[in-house]
Each structure stands twice: as structure tokens, then as C-alpha cells.
mmCIF file of C-alpha atoms and ligand atoms in Angstrom:
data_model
loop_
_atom_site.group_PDB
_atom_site.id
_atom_site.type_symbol
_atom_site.label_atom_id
_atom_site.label_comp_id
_atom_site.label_asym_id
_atom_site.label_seq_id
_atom_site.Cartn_x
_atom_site.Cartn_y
_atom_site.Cartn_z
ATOM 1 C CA UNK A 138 -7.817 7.748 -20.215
ATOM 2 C CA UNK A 139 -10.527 8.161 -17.759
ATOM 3 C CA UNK A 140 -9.698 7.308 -14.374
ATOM 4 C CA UNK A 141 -11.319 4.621 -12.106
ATOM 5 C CA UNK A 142 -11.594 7.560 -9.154
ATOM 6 C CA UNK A 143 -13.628 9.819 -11.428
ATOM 7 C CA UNK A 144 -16.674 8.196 -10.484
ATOM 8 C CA UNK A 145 -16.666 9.836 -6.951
ATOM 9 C CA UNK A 146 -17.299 13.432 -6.448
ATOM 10 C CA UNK A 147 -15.069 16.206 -5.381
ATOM 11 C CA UNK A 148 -14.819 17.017 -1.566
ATOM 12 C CA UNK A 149 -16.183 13.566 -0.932
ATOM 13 C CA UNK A 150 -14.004 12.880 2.356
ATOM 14 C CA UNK A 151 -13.736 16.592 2.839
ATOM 15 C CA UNK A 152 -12.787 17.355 6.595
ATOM 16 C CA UNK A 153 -11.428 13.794 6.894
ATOM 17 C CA UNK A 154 -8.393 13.065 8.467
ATOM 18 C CA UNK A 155 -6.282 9.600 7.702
ATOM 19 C CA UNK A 156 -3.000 7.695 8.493
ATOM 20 C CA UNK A 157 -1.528 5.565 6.037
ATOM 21 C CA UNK A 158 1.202 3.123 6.972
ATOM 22 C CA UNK A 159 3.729 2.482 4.085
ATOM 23 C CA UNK A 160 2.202 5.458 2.419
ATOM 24 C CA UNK A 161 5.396 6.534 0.646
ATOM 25 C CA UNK A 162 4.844 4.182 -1.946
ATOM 26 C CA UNK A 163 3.038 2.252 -3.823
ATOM 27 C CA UNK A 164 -0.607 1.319 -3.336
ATOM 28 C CA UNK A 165 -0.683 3.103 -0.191
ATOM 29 C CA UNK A 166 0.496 5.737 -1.961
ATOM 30 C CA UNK A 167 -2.122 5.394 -4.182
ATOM 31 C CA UNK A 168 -4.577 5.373 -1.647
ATOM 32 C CA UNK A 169 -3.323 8.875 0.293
ATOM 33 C CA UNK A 170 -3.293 10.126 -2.894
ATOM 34 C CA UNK A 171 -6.698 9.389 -3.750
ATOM 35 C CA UNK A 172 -7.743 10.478 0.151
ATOM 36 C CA UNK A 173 -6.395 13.826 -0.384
ATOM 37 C CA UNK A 174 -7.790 13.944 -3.263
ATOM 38 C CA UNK A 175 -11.269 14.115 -2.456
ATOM 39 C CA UNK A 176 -10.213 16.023 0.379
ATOM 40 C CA UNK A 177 -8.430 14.225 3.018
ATOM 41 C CA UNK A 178 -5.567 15.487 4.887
ATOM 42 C CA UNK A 179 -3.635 12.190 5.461
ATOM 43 C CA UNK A 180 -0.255 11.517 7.392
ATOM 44 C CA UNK A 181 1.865 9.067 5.530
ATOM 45 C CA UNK A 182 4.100 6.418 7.654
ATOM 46 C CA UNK A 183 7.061 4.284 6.786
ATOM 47 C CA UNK A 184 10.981 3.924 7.377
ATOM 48 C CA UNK A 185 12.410 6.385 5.225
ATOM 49 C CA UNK A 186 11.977 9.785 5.738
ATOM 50 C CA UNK A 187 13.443 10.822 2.384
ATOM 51 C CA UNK A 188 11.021 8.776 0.340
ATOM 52 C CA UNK A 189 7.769 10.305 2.663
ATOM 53 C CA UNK A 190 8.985 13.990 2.046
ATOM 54 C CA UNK A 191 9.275 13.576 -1.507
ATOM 55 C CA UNK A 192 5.898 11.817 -1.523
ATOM 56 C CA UNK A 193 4.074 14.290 0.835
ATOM 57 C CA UNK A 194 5.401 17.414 -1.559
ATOM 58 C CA UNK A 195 3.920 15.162 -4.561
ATOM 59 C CA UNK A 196 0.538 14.660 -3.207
ATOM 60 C CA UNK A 197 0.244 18.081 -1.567
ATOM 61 C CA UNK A 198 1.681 19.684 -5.379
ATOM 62 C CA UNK A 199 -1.286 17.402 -6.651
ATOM 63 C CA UNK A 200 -3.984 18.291 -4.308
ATOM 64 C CA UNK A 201 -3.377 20.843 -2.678
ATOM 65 C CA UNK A 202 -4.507 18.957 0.795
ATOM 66 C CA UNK A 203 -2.234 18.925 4.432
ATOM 67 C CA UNK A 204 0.116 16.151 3.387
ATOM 68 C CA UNK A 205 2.443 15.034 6.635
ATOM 69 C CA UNK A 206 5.548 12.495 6.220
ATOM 70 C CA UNK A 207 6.647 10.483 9.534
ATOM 71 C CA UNK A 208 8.884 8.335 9.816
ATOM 72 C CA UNK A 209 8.335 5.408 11.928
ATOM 73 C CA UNK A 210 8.609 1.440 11.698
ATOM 74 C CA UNK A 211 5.084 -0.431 11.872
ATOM 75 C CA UNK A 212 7.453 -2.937 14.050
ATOM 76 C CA UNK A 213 7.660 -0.913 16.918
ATOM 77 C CA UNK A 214 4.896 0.223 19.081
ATOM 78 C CA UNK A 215 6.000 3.096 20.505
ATOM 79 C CA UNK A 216 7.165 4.949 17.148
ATOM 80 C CA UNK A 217 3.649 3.855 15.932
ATOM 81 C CA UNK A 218 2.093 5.470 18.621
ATOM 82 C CA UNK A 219 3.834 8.594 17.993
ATOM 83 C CA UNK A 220 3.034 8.908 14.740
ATOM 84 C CA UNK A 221 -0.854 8.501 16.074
ATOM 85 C CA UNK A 222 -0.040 11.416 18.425
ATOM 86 C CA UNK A 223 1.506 13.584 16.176
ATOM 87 C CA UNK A 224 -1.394 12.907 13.353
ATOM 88 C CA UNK A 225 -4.149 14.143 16.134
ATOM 89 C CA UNK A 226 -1.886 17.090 17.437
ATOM 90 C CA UNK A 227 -1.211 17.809 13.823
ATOM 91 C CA UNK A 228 -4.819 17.374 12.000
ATOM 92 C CA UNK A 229 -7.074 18.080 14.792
ATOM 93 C CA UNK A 230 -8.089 13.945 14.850
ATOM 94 C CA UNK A 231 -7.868 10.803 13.130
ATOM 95 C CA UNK A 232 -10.523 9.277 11.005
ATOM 96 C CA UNK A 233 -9.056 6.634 9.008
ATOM 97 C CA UNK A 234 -6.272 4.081 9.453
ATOM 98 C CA UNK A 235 -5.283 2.407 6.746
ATOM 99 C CA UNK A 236 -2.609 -0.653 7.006
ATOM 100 C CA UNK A 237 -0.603 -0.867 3.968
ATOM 101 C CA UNK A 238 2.960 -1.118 4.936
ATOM 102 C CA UNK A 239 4.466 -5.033 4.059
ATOM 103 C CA UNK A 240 7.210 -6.766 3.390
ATOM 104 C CA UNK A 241 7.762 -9.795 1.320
ATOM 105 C CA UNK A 242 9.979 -11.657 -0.908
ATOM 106 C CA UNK A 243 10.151 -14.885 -2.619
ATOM 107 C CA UNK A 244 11.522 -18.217 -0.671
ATOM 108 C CA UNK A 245 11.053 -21.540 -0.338
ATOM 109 C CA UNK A 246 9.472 -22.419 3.144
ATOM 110 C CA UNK A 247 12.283 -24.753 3.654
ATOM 111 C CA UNK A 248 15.562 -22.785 2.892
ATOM 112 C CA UNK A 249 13.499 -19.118 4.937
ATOM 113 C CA UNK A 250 15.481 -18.667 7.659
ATOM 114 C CA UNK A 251 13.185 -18.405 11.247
ATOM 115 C CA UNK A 252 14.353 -14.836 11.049
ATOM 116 C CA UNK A 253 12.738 -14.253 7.372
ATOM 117 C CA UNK A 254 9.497 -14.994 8.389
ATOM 118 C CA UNK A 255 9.583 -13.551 11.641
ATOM 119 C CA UNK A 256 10.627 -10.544 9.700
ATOM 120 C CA UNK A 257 7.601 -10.543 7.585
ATOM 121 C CA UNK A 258 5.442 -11.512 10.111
ATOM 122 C CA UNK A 259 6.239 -8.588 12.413
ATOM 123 C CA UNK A 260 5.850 -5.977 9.190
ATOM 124 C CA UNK A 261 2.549 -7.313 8.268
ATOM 125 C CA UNK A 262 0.899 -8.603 10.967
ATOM 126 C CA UNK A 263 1.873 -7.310 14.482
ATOM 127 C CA UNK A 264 2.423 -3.584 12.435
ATOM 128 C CA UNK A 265 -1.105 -3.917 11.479
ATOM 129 C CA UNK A 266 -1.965 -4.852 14.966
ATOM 130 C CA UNK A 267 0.450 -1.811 16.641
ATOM 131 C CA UNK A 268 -1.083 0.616 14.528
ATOM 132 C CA UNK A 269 -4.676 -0.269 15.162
ATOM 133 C CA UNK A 270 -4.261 -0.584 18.558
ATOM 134 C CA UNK A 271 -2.414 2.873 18.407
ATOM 135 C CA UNK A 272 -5.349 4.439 17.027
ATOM 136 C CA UNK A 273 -7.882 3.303 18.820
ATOM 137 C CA UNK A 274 -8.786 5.772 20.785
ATOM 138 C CA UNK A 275 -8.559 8.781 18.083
ATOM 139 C CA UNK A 276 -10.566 6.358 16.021
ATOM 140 C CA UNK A 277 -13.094 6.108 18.913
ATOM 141 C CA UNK A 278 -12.994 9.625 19.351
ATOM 142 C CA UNK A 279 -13.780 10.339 15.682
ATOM 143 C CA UNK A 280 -17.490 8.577 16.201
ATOM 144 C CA UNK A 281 -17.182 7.451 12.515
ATOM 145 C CA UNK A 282 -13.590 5.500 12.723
ATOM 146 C CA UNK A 283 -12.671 3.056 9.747
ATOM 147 C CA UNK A 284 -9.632 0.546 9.835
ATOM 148 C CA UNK A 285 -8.632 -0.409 6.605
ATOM 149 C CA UNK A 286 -6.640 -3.344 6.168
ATOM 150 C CA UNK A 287 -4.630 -4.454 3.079
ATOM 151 C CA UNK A 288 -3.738 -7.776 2.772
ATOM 152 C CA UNK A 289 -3.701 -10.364 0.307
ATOM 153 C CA UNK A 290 -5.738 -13.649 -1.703
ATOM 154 C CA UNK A 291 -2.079 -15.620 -0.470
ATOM 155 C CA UNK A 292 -3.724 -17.755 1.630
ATOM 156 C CA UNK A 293 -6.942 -18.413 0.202
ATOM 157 C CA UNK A 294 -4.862 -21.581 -1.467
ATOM 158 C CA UNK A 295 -1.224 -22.917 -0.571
ATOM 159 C CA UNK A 296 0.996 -20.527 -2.687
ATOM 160 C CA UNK A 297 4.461 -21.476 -3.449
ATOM 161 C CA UNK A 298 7.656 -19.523 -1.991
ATOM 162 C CA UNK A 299 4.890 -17.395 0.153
ATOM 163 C CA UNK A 300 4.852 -19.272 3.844
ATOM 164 C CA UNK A 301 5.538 -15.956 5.424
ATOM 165 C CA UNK A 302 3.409 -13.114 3.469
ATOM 166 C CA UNK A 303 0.824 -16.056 3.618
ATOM 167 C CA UNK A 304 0.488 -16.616 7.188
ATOM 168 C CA UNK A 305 0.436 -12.891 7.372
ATOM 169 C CA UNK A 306 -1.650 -11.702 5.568
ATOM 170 C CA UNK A 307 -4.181 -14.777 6.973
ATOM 171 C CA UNK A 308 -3.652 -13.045 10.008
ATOM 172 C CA UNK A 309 -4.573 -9.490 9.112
ATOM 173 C CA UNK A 310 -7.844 -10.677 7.806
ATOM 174 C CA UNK A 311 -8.639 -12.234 11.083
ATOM 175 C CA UNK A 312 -7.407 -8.525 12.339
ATOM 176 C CA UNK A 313 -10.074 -7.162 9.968
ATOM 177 C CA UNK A 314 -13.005 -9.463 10.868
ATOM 178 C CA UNK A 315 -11.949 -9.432 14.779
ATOM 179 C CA UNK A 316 -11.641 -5.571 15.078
ATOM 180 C CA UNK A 317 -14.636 -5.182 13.197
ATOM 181 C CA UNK A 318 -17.029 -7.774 15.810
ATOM 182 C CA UNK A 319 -15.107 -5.568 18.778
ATOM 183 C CA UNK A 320 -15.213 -2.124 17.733
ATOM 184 C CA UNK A 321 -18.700 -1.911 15.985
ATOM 185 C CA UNK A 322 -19.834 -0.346 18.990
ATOM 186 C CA UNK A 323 -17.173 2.110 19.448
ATOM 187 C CA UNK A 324 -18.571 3.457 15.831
ATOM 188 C CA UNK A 325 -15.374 1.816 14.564
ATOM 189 C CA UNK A 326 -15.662 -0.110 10.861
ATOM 190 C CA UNK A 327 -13.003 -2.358 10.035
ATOM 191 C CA UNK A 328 -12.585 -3.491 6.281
ATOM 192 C CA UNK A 329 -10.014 -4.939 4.543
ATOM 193 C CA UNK A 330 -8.997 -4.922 0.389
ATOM 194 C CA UNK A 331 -7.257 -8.303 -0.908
ATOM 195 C CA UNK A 332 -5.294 -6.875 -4.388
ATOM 196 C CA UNK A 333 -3.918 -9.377 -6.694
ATOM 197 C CA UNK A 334 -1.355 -8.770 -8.868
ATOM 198 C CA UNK A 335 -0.682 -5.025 -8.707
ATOM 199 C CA UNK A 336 0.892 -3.211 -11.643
ATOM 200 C CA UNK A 337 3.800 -0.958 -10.731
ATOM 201 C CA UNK A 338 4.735 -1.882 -7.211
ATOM 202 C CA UNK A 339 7.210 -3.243 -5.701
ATOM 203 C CA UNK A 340 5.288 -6.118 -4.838
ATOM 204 C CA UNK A 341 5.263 -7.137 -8.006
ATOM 205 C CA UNK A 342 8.708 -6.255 -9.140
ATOM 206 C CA UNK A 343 9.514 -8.267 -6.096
ATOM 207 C CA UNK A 344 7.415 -11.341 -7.233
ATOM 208 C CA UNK A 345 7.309 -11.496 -10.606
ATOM 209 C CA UNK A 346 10.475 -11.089 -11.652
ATOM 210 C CA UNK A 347 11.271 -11.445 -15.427
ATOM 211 C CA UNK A 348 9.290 -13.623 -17.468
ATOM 212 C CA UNK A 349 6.747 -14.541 -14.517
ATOM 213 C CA UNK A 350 4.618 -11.821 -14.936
ATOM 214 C CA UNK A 351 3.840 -12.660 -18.108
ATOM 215 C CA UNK A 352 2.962 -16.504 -17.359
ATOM 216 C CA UNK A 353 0.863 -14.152 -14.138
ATOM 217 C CA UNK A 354 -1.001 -11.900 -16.979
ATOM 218 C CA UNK A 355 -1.748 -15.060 -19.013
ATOM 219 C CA UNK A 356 -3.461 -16.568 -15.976
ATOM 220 C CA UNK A 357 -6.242 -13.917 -15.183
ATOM 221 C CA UNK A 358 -9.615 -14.108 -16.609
ATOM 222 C CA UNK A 359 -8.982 -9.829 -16.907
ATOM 223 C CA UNK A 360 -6.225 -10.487 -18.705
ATOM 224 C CA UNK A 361 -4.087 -7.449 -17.237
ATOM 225 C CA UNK A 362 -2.474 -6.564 -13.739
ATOM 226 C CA UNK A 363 -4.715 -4.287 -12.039
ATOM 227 C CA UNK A 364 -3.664 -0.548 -11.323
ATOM 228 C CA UNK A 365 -3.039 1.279 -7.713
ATOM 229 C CA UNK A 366 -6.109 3.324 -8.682
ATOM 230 C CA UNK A 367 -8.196 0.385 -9.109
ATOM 231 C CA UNK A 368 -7.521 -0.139 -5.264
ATOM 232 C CA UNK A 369 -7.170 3.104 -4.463
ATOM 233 C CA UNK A 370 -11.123 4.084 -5.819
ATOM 234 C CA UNK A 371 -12.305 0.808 -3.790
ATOM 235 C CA UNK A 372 -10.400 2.355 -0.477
ATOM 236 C CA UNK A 373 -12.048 5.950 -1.605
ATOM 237 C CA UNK A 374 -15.657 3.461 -1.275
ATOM 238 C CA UNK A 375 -14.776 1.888 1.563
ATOM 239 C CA UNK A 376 -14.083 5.377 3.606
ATOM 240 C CA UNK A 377 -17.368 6.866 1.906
ATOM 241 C CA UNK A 378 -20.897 7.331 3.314
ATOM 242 C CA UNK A 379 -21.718 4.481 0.651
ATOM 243 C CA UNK A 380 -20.179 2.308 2.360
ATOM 244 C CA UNK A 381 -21.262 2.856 5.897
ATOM 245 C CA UNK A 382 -22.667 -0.390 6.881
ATOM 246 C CA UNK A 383 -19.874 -2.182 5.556
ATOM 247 C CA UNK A 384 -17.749 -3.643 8.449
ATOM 248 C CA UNK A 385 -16.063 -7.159 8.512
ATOM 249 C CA UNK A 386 -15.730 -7.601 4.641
ATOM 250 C CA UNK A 387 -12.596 -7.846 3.015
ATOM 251 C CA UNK A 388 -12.694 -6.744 -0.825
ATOM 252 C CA UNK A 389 -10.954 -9.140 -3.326
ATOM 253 C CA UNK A 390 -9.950 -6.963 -6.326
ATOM 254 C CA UNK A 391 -7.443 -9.172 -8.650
ATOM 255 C CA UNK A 392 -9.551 -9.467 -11.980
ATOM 256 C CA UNK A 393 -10.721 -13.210 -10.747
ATOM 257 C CA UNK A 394 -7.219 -14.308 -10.407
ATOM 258 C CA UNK A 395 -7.591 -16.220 -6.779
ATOM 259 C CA UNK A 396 -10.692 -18.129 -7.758
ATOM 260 C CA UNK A 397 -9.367 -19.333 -11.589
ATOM 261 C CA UNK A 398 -6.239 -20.533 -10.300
ATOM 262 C CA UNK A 399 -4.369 -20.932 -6.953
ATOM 263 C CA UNK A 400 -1.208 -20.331 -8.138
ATOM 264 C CA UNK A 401 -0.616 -16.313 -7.994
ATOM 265 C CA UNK A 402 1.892 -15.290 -10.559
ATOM 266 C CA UNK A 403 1.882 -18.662 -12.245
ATOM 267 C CA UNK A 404 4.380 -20.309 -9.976
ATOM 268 C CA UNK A 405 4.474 -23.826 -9.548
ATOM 269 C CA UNK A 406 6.615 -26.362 -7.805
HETATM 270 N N1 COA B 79 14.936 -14.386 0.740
HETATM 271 C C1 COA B 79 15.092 -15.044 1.918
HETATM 272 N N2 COA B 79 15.267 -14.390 3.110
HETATM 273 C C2 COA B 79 15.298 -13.045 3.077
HETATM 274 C C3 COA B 79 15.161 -12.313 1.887
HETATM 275 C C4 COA B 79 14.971 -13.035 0.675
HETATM 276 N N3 COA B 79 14.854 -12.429 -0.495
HETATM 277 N N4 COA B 79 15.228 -10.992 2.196
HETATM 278 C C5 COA B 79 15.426 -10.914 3.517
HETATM 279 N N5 COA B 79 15.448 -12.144 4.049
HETATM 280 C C6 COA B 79 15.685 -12.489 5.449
HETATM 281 C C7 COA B 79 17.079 -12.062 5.835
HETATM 282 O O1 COA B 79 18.038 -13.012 5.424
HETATM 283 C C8 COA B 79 16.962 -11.935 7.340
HETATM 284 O O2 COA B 79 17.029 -13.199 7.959
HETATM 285 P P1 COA B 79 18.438 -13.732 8.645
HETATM 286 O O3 COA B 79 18.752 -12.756 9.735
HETATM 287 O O4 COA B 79 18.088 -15.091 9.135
HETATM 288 O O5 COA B 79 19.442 -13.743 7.535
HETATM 289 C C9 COA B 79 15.528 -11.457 7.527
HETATM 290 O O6 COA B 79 14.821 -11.750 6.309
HETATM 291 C C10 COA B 79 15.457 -9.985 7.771
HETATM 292 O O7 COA B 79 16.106 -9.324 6.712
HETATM 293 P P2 COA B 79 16.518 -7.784 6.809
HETATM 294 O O8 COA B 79 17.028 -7.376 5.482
HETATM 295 O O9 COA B 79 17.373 -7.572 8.012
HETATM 296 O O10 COA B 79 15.100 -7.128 7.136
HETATM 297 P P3 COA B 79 14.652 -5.639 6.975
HETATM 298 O O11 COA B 79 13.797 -5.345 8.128
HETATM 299 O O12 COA B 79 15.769 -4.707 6.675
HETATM 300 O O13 COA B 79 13.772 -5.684 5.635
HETATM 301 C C11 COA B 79 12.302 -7.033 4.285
HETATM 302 C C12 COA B 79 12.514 -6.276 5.578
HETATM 303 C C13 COA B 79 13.145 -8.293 4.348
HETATM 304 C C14 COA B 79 10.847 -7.447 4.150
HETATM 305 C C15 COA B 79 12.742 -6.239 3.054
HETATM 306 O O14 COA B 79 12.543 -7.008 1.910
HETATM 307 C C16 COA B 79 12.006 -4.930 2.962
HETATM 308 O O15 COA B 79 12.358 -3.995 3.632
HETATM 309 N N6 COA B 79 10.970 -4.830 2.139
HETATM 310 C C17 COA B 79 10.160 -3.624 2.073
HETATM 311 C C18 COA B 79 9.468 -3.455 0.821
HETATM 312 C C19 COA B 79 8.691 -4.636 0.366
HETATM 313 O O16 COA B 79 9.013 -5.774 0.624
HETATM 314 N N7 COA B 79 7.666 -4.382 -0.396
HETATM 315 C C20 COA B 79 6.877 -5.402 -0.988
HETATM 316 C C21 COA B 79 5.552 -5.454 -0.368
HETATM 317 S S1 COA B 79 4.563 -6.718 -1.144
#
């Protein structure tokens, strides 16, 4: 089965460097996968150590590429800026951040606690914001810096049992778009990718629990979930020379899910 990733040549981001929040698993997994595959060394970020060391032996087994595992929570500033610090000391420099670590569940706006959302909010949303501010300056440095943000289509309609991820995920778009007007100059791009419905992540496990998914596949004009390479080649893109005056756009890759119907994974009230 031919992959969606063998359309790029080999050594493509040779001699780039990239951090990857929630890069242990996943589609930001995917996505430092892919990197180092075409020639990236990447540092992968999230909470659990355990999970980022088996991951970083995976990817370097599979590429061959400098794979680092750090842990450090997106929530906190300080551990993010660490993580920055130890990428540059590490690699040499940072090219590439890309914000994938999230949180979500499913919960009805009026039973979520203030802590739930808050919860979500700070994953998605102020980690996006800790760990581009974080880079900033490496990214600077780098004279050919990209931010890569991955949100969501959430909020492109009201989506039941989503308030949180939704308001989030709203808000790292406006990251993307805001980053992109500010740090243009500093040779900084700043891009985001919307998925849809994912196969194999927890996202989905999370969302579409049971019978759901099917009522979800039933719903998109594709037909089928997508697949982390799917977002993983657009990321590859995104980071290329191809895509060098791209800055401000955020992808929407879910088979035409968001604009056939609002309700993502079938739900309804
Ligand atoms: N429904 C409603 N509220 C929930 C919930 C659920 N399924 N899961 C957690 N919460 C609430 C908790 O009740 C708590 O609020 P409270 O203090 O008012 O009770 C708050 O969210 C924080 O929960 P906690 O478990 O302490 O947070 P955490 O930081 O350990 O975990 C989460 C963060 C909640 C996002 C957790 O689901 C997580 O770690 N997810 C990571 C992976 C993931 O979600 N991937 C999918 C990406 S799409």
C-alpha cells in the first residue's frame, strides 16, 4: 500500500531541526516520524517520559535520525522553555515547532465542571501559546522558522459535548493567523492543519466511542477516517520549500466532513 509521504523525496528537511509537543503519540507522532524521516532530527515533548523513550527508540530504529524524548507539560512555561533550551543545546537550533499536544473528552457544556474546561483550555491553548513563545527566539534565530499549529474544524459550527476543545482550538487558530501577521518579519511562518476524524488516535477512541464512529464514517463524503500519514505528509508540505510563502493558512484535511455536516462524529442533541 503506497504511502501518502512517498510523494516527497528523501533528505527533503535534511539538516532540519524540530520540536513536537505531544509527540509521543499519535498524530504528532506521526508527524516526527515523518520529519525524521526525510531527515529531521526532532525532540518529542509530552508528560510521560516512558511513552517518549519508547517512541524516540521507534522513530530513531525507523530512521535512523537524532530522536530526543523530554518530558515536560505544555501547561507550564518554564518546563516548556526547557525543553526549547535543551532542543538548541542538543541539535545545534530549532527550526520547526509544531503544537500537537491536546486534551479532550466528551461533556455536556452544562454538567463540565469550570475545572474541565479550564483543563482543556490550558493544554490546548495557553500550551500552544507557552511553547511558541518559548521558541521564539531559536525560531528567529533559524531565519527560516515555521510554527505549526494543530487544531481542529470544532468550531467552525456549534458541536455538541465539545465547549472546551471548541473554544480551544478557536483560539489556536487565532494563535496561527496572529503569530503569522507578527512574526513574518522575523522570517517566522505560522500555519496551522485542522484534521477531522483521525483513524487510530486517541482522539478518536476518546470521541467516538462504540457505535459512533460508524454513524461518523457514514457522514463523510470520503467515506473513511483519514490516517496520521495523511496529516503527517501535509505537515512534511507545510515545513518544505514548497510551501514557503504559505503563512496564516490553516489546512482542513477531514475528507469534506466540516463543510457536509456540522455535526463531527454524527452526534446530535
Ligand atoms: N468528562 C468531564 N470532565 C472531565 C473528564 C470527562 N471525561 N475528564 C476529566 N475531566 C475534568 C476532571 O473532572 C477535572 O475537573 P474537576 O477538578 O472539576 O473534577 C478536570 O477535567 C481535570 O481533570 P484531570 O484528570 O485532573 O486532568 P489531567 O491534567 O490529569 O488530564 C485531560 C487532562 C482531562 C485532558 C485528560 O483527559 C488527558 O490527560 N488527556 C490526554 C490525552 C487526550 O485527551 N488526547 C486526546 C486528544 S484529542
Amino acid at each position: 500500500m503506497p504511502s501518502p509521504l512517498d510523494v516527497f523525496r528523501d533528505g527533503v528537511l535534511a539538516g532540519h531541526v524540530a520540536l513536537v509537543t505531544g509527540g509521543g503519540t499519535g498524530i504528532s507522532r506521526g508527524i516526527a516520524h515523518a520529519f525524521a524521516r526525510f531527515g529531521a532530527d526532532v525532540c518529542i515533548i509530552s508528560r510521560k517520559q516512558d511513552v517518549l523513550d519508547r517512541t524516540a527508540e521507534e522513530l530513531r530504529a525507523a530512521t535512523g535520525r537524532k530522536v530526543l524524548g523530554l518530558a515536560a507539560d505544555v501547561r507550564d512555561p518554564e518546563a516548556v522553555a526547557r525543553a526549547v533550551t535543551h532542543t538548541v543545546e542538543h541539535f545545534g537550533k530549532l527550526d520547526t515547532l509544531v503544537n500537537g499536544a491536546a486534551g479532550n473528552f466528551l461533556a455536556p457544556a452544562a454538567g463540565l465542571s469550570p475545572n474541565g474546561f479550564r483543563t482543556v483550555i490550558e493544554i490546548d491553548l495557553i500550551g500552544t501559546f507557552n511553547a511558541a513563545r518559548a521558541a521564539f527566539e531559536p525560531l528567529r534565530a533559524s531565519g527560516n522558522g515555521l510554527v505549526l499549529n494543530i487544531s481542529a474544524t470544532l468550531h467552525y459550527h456549534g458541536t455538541p459535548l465539545q465547549i472546551h476543545a471548541s473554544a480551544a482550538k478557536a483560539g489556536v487558530d487565532a494563535i496561527t493567523t496572529n503569530l503569522a501577521v507578527e512574526w513574518g518579519r522575523f522570517g517566522i511562518r505560522s500555519c496551522g492543519i485542522a484534521p477531522g476524524p483521525i483513524a487510530d488516535t486517541e482522539g478518536m477512541k476518546r470521541l467516538a466511542p462504540g457505535d459512533i464512529a460508524d454513524r461518523a464514517r457514514a457522514a463523510i463524503p470520503a467515506a473513511r477516517f483519514g490516517t496520521i500519514e495523511e496529516i503527517a505528509a501535509a505537515a512534511v508540505f507545510l515545513r518544505s520549500p514548497a510551501a514557503a510563502y504559505v503563512s496564516g493558512h490553516v489546512m482542513v484535511i477531514d475528507g469534506g466532513q466540516c463543510i457536509a455536516t456540522p455535526s463531527l462524529m454524527g452526534v446530535s442533541l
